[in-house]
Short mmCIF file of N, CA and C in Angstrom, two decimals:
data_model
loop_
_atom_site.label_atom_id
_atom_site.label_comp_id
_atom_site.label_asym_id
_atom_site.label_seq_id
_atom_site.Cartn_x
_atom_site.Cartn_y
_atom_site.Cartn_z
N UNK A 14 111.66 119.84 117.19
CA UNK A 14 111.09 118.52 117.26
C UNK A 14 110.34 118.36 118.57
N UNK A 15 109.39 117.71 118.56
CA UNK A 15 108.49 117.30 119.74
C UNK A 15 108.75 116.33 120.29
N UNK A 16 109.00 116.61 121.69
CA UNK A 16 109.00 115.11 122.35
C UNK A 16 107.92 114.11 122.82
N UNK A 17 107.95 113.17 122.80
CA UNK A 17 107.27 112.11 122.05
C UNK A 17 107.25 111.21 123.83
N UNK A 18 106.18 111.31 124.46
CA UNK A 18 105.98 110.12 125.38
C UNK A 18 104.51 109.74 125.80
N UNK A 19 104.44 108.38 125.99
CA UNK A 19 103.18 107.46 126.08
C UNK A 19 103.28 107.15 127.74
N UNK A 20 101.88 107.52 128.20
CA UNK A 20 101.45 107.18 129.38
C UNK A 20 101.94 105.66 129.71
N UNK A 21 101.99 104.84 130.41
CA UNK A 21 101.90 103.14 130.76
C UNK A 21 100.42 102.86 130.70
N UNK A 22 99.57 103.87 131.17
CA UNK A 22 97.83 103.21 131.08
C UNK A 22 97.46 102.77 129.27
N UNK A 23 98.43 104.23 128.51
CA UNK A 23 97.70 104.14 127.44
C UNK A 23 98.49 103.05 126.15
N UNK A 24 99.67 102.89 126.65
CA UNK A 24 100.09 101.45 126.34
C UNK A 24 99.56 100.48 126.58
N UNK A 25 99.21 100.13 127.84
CA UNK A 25 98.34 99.22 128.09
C UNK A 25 97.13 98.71 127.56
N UNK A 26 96.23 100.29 127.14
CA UNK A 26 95.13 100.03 126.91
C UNK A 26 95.28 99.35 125.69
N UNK A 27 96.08 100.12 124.36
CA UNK A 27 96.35 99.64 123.37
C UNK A 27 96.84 98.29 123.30
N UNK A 28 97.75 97.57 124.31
CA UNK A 28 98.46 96.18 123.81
C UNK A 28 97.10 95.03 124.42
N UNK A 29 96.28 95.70 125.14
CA UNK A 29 94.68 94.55 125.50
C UNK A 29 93.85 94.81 124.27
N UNK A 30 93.28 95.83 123.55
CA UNK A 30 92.98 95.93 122.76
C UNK A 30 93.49 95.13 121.55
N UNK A 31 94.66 95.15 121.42
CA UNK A 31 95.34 94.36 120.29
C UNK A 31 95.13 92.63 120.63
N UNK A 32 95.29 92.66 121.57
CA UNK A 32 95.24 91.25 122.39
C UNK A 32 93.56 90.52 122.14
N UNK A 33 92.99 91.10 122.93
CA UNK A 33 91.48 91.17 122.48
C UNK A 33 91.31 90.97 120.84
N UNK A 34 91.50 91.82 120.08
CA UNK A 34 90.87 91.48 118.77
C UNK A 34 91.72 90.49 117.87
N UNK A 35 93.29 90.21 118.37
CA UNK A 35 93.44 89.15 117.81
C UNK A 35 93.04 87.33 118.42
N UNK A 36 93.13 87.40 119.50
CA UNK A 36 92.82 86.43 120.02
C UNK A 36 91.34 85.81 119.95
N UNK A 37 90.54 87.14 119.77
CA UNK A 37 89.28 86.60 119.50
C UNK A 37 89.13 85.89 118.30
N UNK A 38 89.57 86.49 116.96
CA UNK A 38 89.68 85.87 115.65
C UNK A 38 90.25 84.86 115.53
N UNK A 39 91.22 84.32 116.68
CA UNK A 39 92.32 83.29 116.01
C UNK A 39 91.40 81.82 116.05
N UNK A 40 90.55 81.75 116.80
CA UNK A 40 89.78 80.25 117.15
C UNK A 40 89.40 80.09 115.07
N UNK A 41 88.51 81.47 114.65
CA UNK A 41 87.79 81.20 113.54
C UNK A 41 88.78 81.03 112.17
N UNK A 42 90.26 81.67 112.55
CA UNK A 42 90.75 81.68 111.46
C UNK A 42 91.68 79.75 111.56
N UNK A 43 91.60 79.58 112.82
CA UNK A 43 92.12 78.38 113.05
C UNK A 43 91.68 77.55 112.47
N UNK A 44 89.90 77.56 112.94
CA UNK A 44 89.13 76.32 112.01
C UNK A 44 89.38 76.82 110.74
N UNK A 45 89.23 77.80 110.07
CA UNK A 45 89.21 77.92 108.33
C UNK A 45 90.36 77.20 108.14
N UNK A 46 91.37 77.15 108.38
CA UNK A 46 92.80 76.79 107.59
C UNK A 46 92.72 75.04 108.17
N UNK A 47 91.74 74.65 109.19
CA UNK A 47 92.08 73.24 109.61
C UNK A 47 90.73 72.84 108.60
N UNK A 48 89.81 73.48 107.93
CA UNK A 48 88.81 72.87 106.79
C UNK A 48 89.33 72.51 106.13
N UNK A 49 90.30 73.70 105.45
CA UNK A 49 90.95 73.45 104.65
C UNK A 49 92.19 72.32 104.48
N UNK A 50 92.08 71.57 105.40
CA UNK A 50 92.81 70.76 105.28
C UNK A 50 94.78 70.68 105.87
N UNK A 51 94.95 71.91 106.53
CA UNK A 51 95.88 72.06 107.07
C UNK A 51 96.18 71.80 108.56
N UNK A 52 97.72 71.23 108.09
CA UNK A 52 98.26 70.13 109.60
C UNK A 52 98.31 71.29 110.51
N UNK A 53 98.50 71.09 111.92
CA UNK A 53 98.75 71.75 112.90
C UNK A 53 100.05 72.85 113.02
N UNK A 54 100.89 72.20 111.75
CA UNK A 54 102.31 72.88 112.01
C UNK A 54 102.23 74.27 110.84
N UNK A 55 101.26 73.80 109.45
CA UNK A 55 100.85 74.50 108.41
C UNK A 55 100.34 75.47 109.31
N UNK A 56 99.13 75.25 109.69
CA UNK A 56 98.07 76.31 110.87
C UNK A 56 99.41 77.22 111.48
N UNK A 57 99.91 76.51 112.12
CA UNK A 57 100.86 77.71 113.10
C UNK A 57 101.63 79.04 112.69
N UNK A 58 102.38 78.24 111.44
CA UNK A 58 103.43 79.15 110.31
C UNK A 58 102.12 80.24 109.95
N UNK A 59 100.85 79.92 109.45
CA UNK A 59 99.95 80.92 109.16
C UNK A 59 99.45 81.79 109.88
N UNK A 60 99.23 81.23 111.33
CA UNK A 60 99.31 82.02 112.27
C UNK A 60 100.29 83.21 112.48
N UNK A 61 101.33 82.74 112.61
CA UNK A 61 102.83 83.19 112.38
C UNK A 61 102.96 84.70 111.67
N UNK A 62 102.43 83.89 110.04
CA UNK A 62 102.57 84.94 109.29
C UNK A 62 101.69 85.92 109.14
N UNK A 63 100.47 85.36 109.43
CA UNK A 63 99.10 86.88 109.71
C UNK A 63 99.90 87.90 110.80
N UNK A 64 100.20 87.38 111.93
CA UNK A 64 100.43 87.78 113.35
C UNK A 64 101.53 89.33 112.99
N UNK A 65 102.59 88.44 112.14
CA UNK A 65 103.94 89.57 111.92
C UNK A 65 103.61 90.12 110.54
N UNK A 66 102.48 90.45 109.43
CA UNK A 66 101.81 90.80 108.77
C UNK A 66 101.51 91.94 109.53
N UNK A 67 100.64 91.89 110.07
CA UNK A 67 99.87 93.16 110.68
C UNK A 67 100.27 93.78 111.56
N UNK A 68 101.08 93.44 112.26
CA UNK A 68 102.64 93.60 113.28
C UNK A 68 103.01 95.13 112.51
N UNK A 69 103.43 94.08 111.29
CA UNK A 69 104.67 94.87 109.88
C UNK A 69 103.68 96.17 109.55
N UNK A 70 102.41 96.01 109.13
CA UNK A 70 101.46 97.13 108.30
C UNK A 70 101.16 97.65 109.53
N UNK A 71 101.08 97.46 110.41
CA UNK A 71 100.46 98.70 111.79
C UNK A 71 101.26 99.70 111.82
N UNK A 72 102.48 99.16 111.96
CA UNK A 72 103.96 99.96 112.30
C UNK A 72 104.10 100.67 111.05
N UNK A 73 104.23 100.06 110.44
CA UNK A 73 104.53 100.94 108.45
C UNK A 73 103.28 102.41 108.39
N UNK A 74 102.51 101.45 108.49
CA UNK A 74 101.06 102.72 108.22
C UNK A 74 101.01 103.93 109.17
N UNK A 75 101.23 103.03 110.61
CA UNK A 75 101.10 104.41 111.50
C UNK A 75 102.54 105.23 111.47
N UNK A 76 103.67 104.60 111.14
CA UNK A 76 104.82 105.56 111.30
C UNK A 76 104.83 106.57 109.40
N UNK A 77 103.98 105.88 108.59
CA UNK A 77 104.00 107.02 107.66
C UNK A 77 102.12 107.91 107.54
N UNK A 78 101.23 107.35 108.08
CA UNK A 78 100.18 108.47 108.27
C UNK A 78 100.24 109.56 109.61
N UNK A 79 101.57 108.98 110.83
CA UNK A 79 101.66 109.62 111.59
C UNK A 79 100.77 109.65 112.66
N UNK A 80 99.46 108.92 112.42
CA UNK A 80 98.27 108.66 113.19
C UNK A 80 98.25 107.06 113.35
N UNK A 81 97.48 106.53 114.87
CA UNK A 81 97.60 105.32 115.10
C UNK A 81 97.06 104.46 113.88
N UNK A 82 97.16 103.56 113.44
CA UNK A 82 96.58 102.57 112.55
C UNK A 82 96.89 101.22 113.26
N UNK A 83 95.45 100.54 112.88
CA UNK A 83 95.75 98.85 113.44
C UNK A 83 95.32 98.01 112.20
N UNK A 84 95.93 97.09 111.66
CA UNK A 84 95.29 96.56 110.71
C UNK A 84 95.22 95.33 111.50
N UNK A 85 94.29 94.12 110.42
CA UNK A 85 93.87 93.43 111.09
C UNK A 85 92.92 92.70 109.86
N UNK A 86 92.71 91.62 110.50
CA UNK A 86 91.73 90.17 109.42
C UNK A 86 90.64 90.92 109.28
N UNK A 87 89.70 90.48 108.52
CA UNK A 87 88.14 90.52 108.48
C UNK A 87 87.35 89.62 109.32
N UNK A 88 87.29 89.20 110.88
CA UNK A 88 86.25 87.98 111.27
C UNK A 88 85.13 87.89 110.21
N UNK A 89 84.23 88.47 109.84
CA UNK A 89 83.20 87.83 109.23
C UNK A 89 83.80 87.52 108.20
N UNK A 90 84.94 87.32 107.33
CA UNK A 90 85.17 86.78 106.10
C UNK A 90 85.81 85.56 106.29
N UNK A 91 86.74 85.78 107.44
CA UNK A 91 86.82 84.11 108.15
C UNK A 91 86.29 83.24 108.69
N UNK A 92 84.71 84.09 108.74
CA UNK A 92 84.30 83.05 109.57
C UNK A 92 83.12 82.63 107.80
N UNK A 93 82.99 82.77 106.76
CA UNK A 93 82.58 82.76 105.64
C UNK A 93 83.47 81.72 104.89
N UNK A 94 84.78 82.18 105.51
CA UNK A 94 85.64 81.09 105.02
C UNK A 94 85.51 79.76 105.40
N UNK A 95 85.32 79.51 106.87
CA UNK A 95 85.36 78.52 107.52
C UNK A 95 83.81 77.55 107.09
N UNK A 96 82.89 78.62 106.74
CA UNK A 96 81.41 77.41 106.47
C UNK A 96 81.54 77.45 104.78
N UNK A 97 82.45 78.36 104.09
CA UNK A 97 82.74 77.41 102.70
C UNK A 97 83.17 76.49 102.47
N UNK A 98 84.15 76.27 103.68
CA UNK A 98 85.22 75.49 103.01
C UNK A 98 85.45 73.83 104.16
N UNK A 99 83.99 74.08 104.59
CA UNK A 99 83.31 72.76 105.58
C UNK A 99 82.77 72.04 104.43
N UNK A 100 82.58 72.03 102.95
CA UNK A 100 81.86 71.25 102.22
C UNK A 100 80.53 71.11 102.61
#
């Protein structure tokens, strides 16, 4: 068996990266779900559940392809979402 260790830079790099591309999306997926007509507390739980969604499939995917995987929203489909669903 191989032993298995991660730099601190390259942790790092990865948890800004992750940071970065979710945080950027969250403004657009925020407005879609507040078009749609959802309270602040609805919004959050959805938040919530995207967040530990892709949490769940990163970890699943990369511990069975063995290679890093990040999953993650579509921005341009949220943000498609958000001027559909402005009426």
């Amino acid at each position: 068996m191989r032993s298995f260790s991660l730099p601190l830079p390259t942790l790092f790099a990865g948890f800004v990266a992750v940071l970065v591309g979710y945080a950027s999306s969250a403004a657009i997926i925020w407005q879609a779900a507040a078009a749609a007509g959802a309270t602040p507390g609805q919004i959050a739980g959805w938040m919530t559940a995207l967040g530990l969604a892709m949490g769940i499939s990163t970890l699943a995917l990369s511990a069975w392809r063995k290679v890093p995987v990040l999953t993650a929203w579509s921005t341009p489909g949220a943000a498609l979402l958000v001027s559909g669903l402005q009426g």
